[in-house]
């Protein structure tokens, strides 16, 4: 029995729930996959997989064996990488998911440099403000600006993302300029839709922390829209500084409550919980750290 080939076949069966699909991915016949599983079960003396006409699922022993098999195969792949990595040039397809605003404002201007550095890579960059599932949607790495919840995924913090409270001169002329966080209770806010805290703003200053939940007139999952609506005088916005930066420089928006700060978000690179990063993912994350790791977004 080729134990390594049998382990790979078993892992594919569990991951896909199908002997046929495992065979397709490994370029083996269904009967060859079945033979690998049968030889494993015979050598171990236990049933690993429950088979039906349409589905295959691991037994309790099979699930335990699957988790150990993943670890073993990861170690073997890592050993292969260790031998070749110093000479390796990443190649193949790298699928990246990033927020729309960060992708257009910050990532877009530098992605060509990454392409020039690693010309054998194909990049598929999907910009979206929806909270896509990194695993189910098949991304190698997902960039997210957030306060991350606990997750089975691995996240590497790239840089802090400062936020600014701002409004247009016209809005402030009509409604007055807040001088204390409590003043925001009398103002209309423009809310970002995906924060864990909802539209509850935490502002910290010399007099401590203040939790404010101003009434909102717009809730949207894109901060560039919040910026544009704020410029039109429709309310107060709390948005990443890199998105408001140009409008602040031209005076289209004015920062308010300068003595108070909101907790910074952070840019994270998120990837599936394999024990060893692929070369292409590691090189891309290293590139992000090189370009953005010493600055705030």
Short mmCIF file of C-alpha atoms in Angstrom, two decimals:
data_model
loop_
_atom_site.label_atom_id
_atom_site.label_comp_id
_atom_site.label_asym_id
_atom_site.label_seq_id
_atom_site.Cartn_x
_atom_site.Cartn_y
_atom_site.Cartn_z
CA UNK A 1 0.00 0.00 0.00
CA UNK A 2 1.18 3.50 -0.86
CA UNK A 3 0.31 5.03 2.53
CA UNK A 4 0.90 8.63 1.44
CA UNK A 5 -1.34 8.27 -1.63
CA UNK A 6 -3.99 6.61 0.52
CA UNK A 7 -3.86 9.46 3.05
CA UNK A 8 -4.30 12.02 0.27
CA UNK A 9 -7.23 10.07 -1.14
CA UNK A 10 -8.86 9.78 2.30
CA UNK A 11 -8.49 13.52 2.99
CA UNK A 12 -10.05 14.38 -0.37
CA UNK A 13 -12.98 12.04 0.25
CA UNK A 14 -13.71 13.66 3.63
CA UNK A 15 -13.32 17.20 2.27
CA UNK A 16 -15.63 16.58 -0.69
CA UNK A 17 -17.99 13.97 0.72
CA UNK A 18 -17.61 12.05 -2.50
CA UNK A 19 -15.41 9.28 -3.88
CA UNK A 20 -16.05 10.50 -7.42
CA UNK A 21 -15.09 14.11 -6.69
CA UNK A 22 -11.99 13.00 -4.78
CA UNK A 23 -11.01 10.93 -7.80
CA UNK A 24 -11.59 13.84 -10.16
CA UNK A 25 -9.35 16.14 -8.10
CA UNK A 26 -6.60 13.52 -7.78
CA UNK A 27 -7.05 12.30 -11.37
CA UNK A 28 -7.86 8.81 -10.22
CA UNK A 29 -10.81 6.54 -10.91
CA UNK A 30 -13.54 6.11 -8.33
CA UNK A 31 -12.48 2.49 -7.91
CA UNK A 32 -8.88 3.55 -7.24
CA UNK A 33 -10.07 5.92 -4.50
CA UNK A 34 -12.22 3.16 -3.03
CA UNK A 35 -9.22 0.82 -3.03
CA UNK A 36 -7.08 3.40 -1.16
CA UNK A 37 -9.79 3.82 1.51
CA UNK A 38 -10.31 0.08 1.79
CA UNK A 39 -6.60 -0.56 2.29
CA UNK A 40 -6.41 2.11 4.99
CA UNK A 41 -9.40 0.63 6.81
CA UNK A 42 -7.98 -2.87 6.53
CA UNK A 43 -4.58 -1.82 7.88
CA UNK A 44 -6.14 0.05 10.81
CA UNK A 45 -8.90 -2.46 11.53
CA UNK A 46 -11.57 0.27 11.75
CA UNK A 47 -14.15 1.80 9.44
CA UNK A 48 -13.14 5.33 8.44
CA UNK A 49 -15.89 6.29 6.01
CA UNK A 50 -19.63 5.66 5.84
CA UNK A 51 -20.61 5.19 2.19
CA UNK A 52 -23.99 5.77 0.58
CA UNK A 53 -24.87 5.96 -3.10
CA UNK A 54 -24.47 9.75 -3.11
CA UNK A 55 -22.36 10.72 -0.14
CA UNK A 56 -19.38 9.66 1.95
CA UNK A 57 -18.86 10.92 5.49
CA UNK A 58 -16.26 10.10 8.14
CA UNK A 59 -17.04 7.92 11.15
CA UNK A 60 -16.01 9.15 14.58
CA UNK A 61 -12.70 7.32 14.15
CA UNK A 62 -12.49 8.66 10.63
CA UNK A 63 -12.83 12.25 11.80
CA UNK A 64 -9.97 11.78 14.28
CA UNK A 65 -7.86 10.14 11.61
CA UNK A 66 -8.69 12.94 9.14
CA UNK A 67 -7.42 15.62 11.54
CA UNK A 68 -4.14 13.76 12.07
CA UNK A 69 -3.82 13.06 8.35
CA UNK A 70 -4.16 16.78 7.60
CA UNK A 71 -1.32 17.50 10.01
CA UNK A 72 0.89 14.79 8.49
CA UNK A 73 0.30 15.98 4.93
CA UNK A 74 0.94 19.59 5.95
CA UNK A 75 4.27 18.57 7.46
CA UNK A 76 5.23 16.72 4.30
CA UNK A 77 4.29 19.71 2.15
CA UNK A 78 6.28 21.96 4.48
CA UNK A 79 9.31 19.70 4.14
CA UNK A 80 9.04 19.92 0.36
CA UNK A 81 8.76 23.72 0.61
CA UNK A 82 11.76 23.95 2.91
CA UNK A 83 13.95 22.32 0.27
CA UNK A 84 12.74 24.42 -2.66
CA UNK A 85 11.50 27.65 -1.09
CA UNK A 86 14.76 29.60 -1.29
CA UNK A 87 14.75 29.10 -5.05
CA UNK A 88 11.01 29.22 -5.53
CA UNK A 89 9.22 31.91 -7.45
CA UNK A 90 5.53 31.89 -6.56
CA UNK A 91 3.35 30.88 -9.45
CA UNK A 92 -0.23 29.98 -10.20
CA UNK A 93 -3.46 31.74 -9.21
CA UNK A 94 -3.68 33.94 -6.10
CA UNK A 95 -7.26 34.89 -5.18
CA UNK A 96 -7.53 38.01 -3.00
CA UNK A 97 -10.60 39.60 -1.46
CA UNK A 98 -10.36 43.19 -0.19
CA UNK A 99 -12.73 45.99 0.87
CA UNK A 100 -13.82 48.21 -1.99
CA UNK A 101 -12.45 51.49 -0.61
CA UNK A 102 -9.11 50.13 0.55
CA UNK A 103 -8.76 48.28 -2.73
CA UNK A 104 -9.26 51.35 -4.90
CA UNK A 105 -7.50 53.96 -2.73
CA UNK A 106 -4.56 52.08 -1.24
CA UNK A 107 -4.12 48.62 -2.75
CA UNK A 108 -4.76 49.54 -6.38
CA UNK A 109 -1.78 51.94 -6.66
CA UNK A 110 0.70 49.30 -5.42
CA UNK A 111 -0.64 46.02 -6.82
CA UNK A 112 1.28 46.51 -10.08
CA UNK A 113 4.52 46.54 -8.07
CA UNK A 114 3.63 43.14 -6.62
CA UNK A 115 2.85 41.85 -10.11
CA UNK A 116 6.22 43.08 -11.39
CA UNK A 117 8.04 41.41 -8.51
CA UNK A 118 6.31 38.05 -9.07
CA UNK A 119 5.49 37.84 -12.79
CA UNK A 120 4.60 34.12 -12.70
CA UNK A 121 1.57 34.77 -10.50
CA UNK A 122 -1.94 35.33 -11.75
CA UNK A 123 -3.90 37.64 -9.45
CA UNK A 124 -7.65 37.58 -9.10
CA UNK A 125 -8.62 40.57 -6.95
CA UNK A 126 -12.24 40.71 -5.81
CA UNK A 127 -13.25 44.03 -4.23
CA UNK A 128 -16.38 43.83 -2.11
CA UNK A 129 -17.77 45.33 1.06
CA UNK A 130 -19.85 42.20 1.68
CA UNK A 131 -18.51 39.92 4.40
CA UNK A 132 -17.59 37.07 2.07
CA UNK A 133 -16.56 33.74 3.55
CA UNK A 134 -12.82 33.33 2.87
CA UNK A 135 -13.02 29.54 2.78
CA UNK A 136 -16.37 28.92 1.09
CA UNK A 137 -15.69 31.54 -1.57
CA UNK A 138 -12.26 30.10 -2.26
CA UNK A 139 -9.96 33.03 -1.41
CA UNK A 140 -6.31 32.44 -0.63
CA UNK A 141 -6.17 35.62 1.45
CA UNK A 142 -8.82 38.11 2.56
CA UNK A 143 -8.10 41.68 3.64
CA UNK A 144 -10.47 43.10 6.19
CA UNK A 145 -10.64 46.41 8.07
CA UNK A 146 -12.34 45.52 11.30
CA UNK A 147 -12.39 44.77 14.97
CA UNK A 148 -12.09 41.03 14.44
CA UNK A 149 -14.22 38.51 16.27
CA UNK A 150 -12.66 35.22 17.29
CA UNK A 151 -12.44 32.89 14.33
CA UNK A 152 -11.04 29.56 13.20
CA UNK A 153 -9.17 31.50 10.52
CA UNK A 154 -5.68 32.89 10.98
CA UNK A 155 -5.33 36.67 10.93
CA UNK A 156 -2.18 38.77 10.66
CA UNK A 157 -2.46 42.41 11.64
CA UNK A 158 -0.95 44.62 8.93
CA UNK A 159 -1.51 48.15 10.25
CA UNK A 160 -3.85 50.33 12.32
CA UNK A 161 -6.59 52.24 10.54
CA UNK A 162 -7.31 55.56 12.24
CA UNK A 163 -10.78 57.06 12.09
CA UNK A 164 -11.90 60.68 12.05
CA UNK A 165 -15.20 62.34 13.03
CA UNK A 166 -16.10 64.89 10.39
CA UNK A 167 -18.85 66.93 8.78
CA UNK A 168 -19.16 69.51 6.04
CA UNK A 169 -18.79 73.25 6.77
CA UNK A 170 -22.37 73.71 5.57
CA UNK A 171 -23.73 71.12 8.00
CA UNK A 172 -21.80 72.65 10.91
CA UNK A 173 -23.01 76.14 9.99
CA UNK A 174 -26.61 74.95 10.09
CA UNK A 175 -26.46 72.66 13.13
CA UNK A 176 -23.52 73.92 15.18
CA UNK A 177 -20.15 72.31 15.89
CA UNK A 178 -20.10 69.63 18.61
CA UNK A 179 -17.55 70.34 21.34
CA UNK A 180 -18.25 67.29 23.51
CA UNK A 181 -19.30 63.72 22.56
CA UNK A 182 -22.64 64.23 24.32
CA UNK A 183 -23.41 66.95 21.76
CA UNK A 184 -23.62 64.24 19.08
CA UNK A 185 -26.92 63.09 20.57
CA UNK A 186 -28.48 66.19 18.99
CA UNK A 187 -26.93 65.55 15.57
CA UNK A 188 -27.69 63.26 12.66
CA UNK A 189 -25.07 60.59 11.99
CA UNK A 190 -24.13 58.67 8.88
CA UNK A 191 -23.58 55.06 9.93
CA UNK A 192 -21.31 52.34 8.65
CA UNK A 193 -23.16 49.05 8.44
CA UNK A 194 -20.65 46.35 9.43
CA UNK A 195 -19.11 47.43 12.74
CA UNK A 196 -19.53 45.01 15.65
CA UNK A 197 -20.65 47.93 17.80
CA UNK A 198 -23.39 48.89 15.34
CA UNK A 199 -23.87 52.67 15.37
CA UNK A 200 -22.61 53.01 18.93
CA UNK A 201 -19.54 55.24 18.90
CA UNK A 202 -16.89 55.03 21.59
CA UNK A 203 -14.96 58.30 21.95
CA UNK A 204 -12.12 58.71 24.42
CA UNK A 205 -10.61 61.92 25.78
CA UNK A 206 -9.09 63.45 28.86
CA UNK A 207 -12.43 63.10 30.68
CA UNK A 208 -12.68 59.37 29.96
CA UNK A 209 -14.65 57.18 27.59
CA UNK A 210 -18.02 58.12 26.14
CA UNK A 211 -20.41 55.74 24.43
CA UNK A 212 -22.74 57.61 22.09
CA UNK A 213 -25.47 56.25 19.86
CA UNK A 214 -26.57 59.15 17.65
CA UNK A 215 -29.64 58.90 15.46
CA UNK A 216 -28.73 58.04 11.88
CA UNK A 217 -30.24 59.02 8.57
CA UNK A 218 -28.15 56.68 6.39
CA UNK A 219 -26.58 53.27 7.05
CA UNK A 220 -24.35 51.87 4.30
CA UNK A 221 -21.54 49.33 4.02
CA UNK A 222 -19.17 51.60 2.08
CA UNK A 223 -17.29 54.46 3.73
CA UNK A 224 -16.71 56.33 0.47
CA UNK A 225 -20.47 56.74 0.21
CA UNK A 226 -20.53 58.03 3.80
CA UNK A 227 -17.81 60.53 2.91
CA UNK A 228 -19.65 61.76 -0.19
CA UNK A 229 -22.95 62.12 1.66
CA UNK A 230 -21.18 63.96 4.50
CA UNK A 231 -19.65 66.36 1.97
CA UNK A 232 -23.23 67.14 0.82
CA UNK A 233 -24.07 68.25 4.37
CA UNK A 234 -26.32 65.36 5.40
CA UNK A 235 -24.75 64.49 8.74
CA UNK A 236 -21.73 63.64 10.88
CA UNK A 237 -19.59 60.67 9.83
CA UNK A 238 -17.03 58.51 11.62
CA UNK A 239 -14.88 57.08 8.83
CA UNK A 240 -11.32 55.89 8.18
CA UNK A 241 -8.96 58.82 7.77
CA UNK A 242 -7.51 57.51 4.51
CA UNK A 243 -10.98 57.77 2.94
CA UNK A 244 -11.66 61.28 4.26
CA UNK A 245 -8.10 62.56 3.73
CA UNK A 246 -8.55 64.40 0.43
CA UNK A 247 -11.83 66.00 1.51
CA UNK A 248 -10.19 67.14 4.76
CA UNK A 249 -7.26 68.62 2.82
CA UNK A 250 -9.56 70.60 0.51
CA UNK A 251 -11.89 71.73 3.31
CA UNK A 252 -14.88 69.84 1.91
CA UNK A 253 -14.99 68.12 5.32
CA UNK A 254 -13.85 69.42 8.68
CA UNK A 255 -12.66 67.25 11.57
CA UNK A 256 -14.63 67.76 14.78
CA UNK A 257 -14.08 66.73 18.40
CA UNK A 258 -10.32 66.77 17.84
CA UNK A 259 -9.71 66.17 21.56
CA UNK A 260 -11.49 62.80 21.33
CA UNK A 261 -10.53 59.69 19.43
CA UNK A 262 -12.37 56.59 18.32
CA UNK A 263 -10.61 53.24 18.80
CA UNK A 264 -8.61 52.53 15.66
CA UNK A 265 -9.61 49.65 13.47
CA UNK A 266 -6.93 47.56 11.82
CA UNK A 267 -6.20 46.02 8.45
CA UNK A 268 -5.88 42.25 8.74
CA UNK A 269 -4.81 39.59 6.27
CA UNK A 270 -6.95 36.52 6.90
CA UNK A 271 -6.22 33.07 5.54
CA UNK A 272 -7.33 29.47 6.19
CA UNK A 273 -5.85 27.69 9.22
CA UNK A 274 -3.27 25.53 7.48
CA UNK A 275 -0.16 25.03 9.57
CA UNK A 276 2.12 26.29 6.79
CA UNK A 277 1.44 29.18 4.45
CA UNK A 278 1.79 28.64 0.74
CA UNK A 279 4.66 30.58 -0.81
CA UNK A 280 2.33 32.84 -2.81
CA UNK A 281 0.23 33.81 0.23
CA UNK A 282 3.28 34.40 2.42
CA UNK A 283 4.93 36.59 -0.22
CA UNK A 284 1.75 38.66 -0.67
CA UNK A 285 1.34 39.22 3.08
CA UNK A 286 5.03 40.14 3.37
CA UNK A 287 4.50 42.65 0.56
CA UNK A 288 1.56 44.22 2.44
CA UNK A 289 3.66 44.54 5.58
CA UNK A 290 6.50 46.09 3.57
CA UNK A 291 4.21 48.69 1.96
CA UNK A 292 1.77 49.43 4.76
CA UNK A 293 3.14 48.02 8.00
CA UNK A 294 5.00 51.16 9.10
CA UNK A 295 2.14 53.58 8.53
CA UNK A 296 -1.49 54.15 9.39
CA UNK A 297 -4.12 53.78 6.72
#
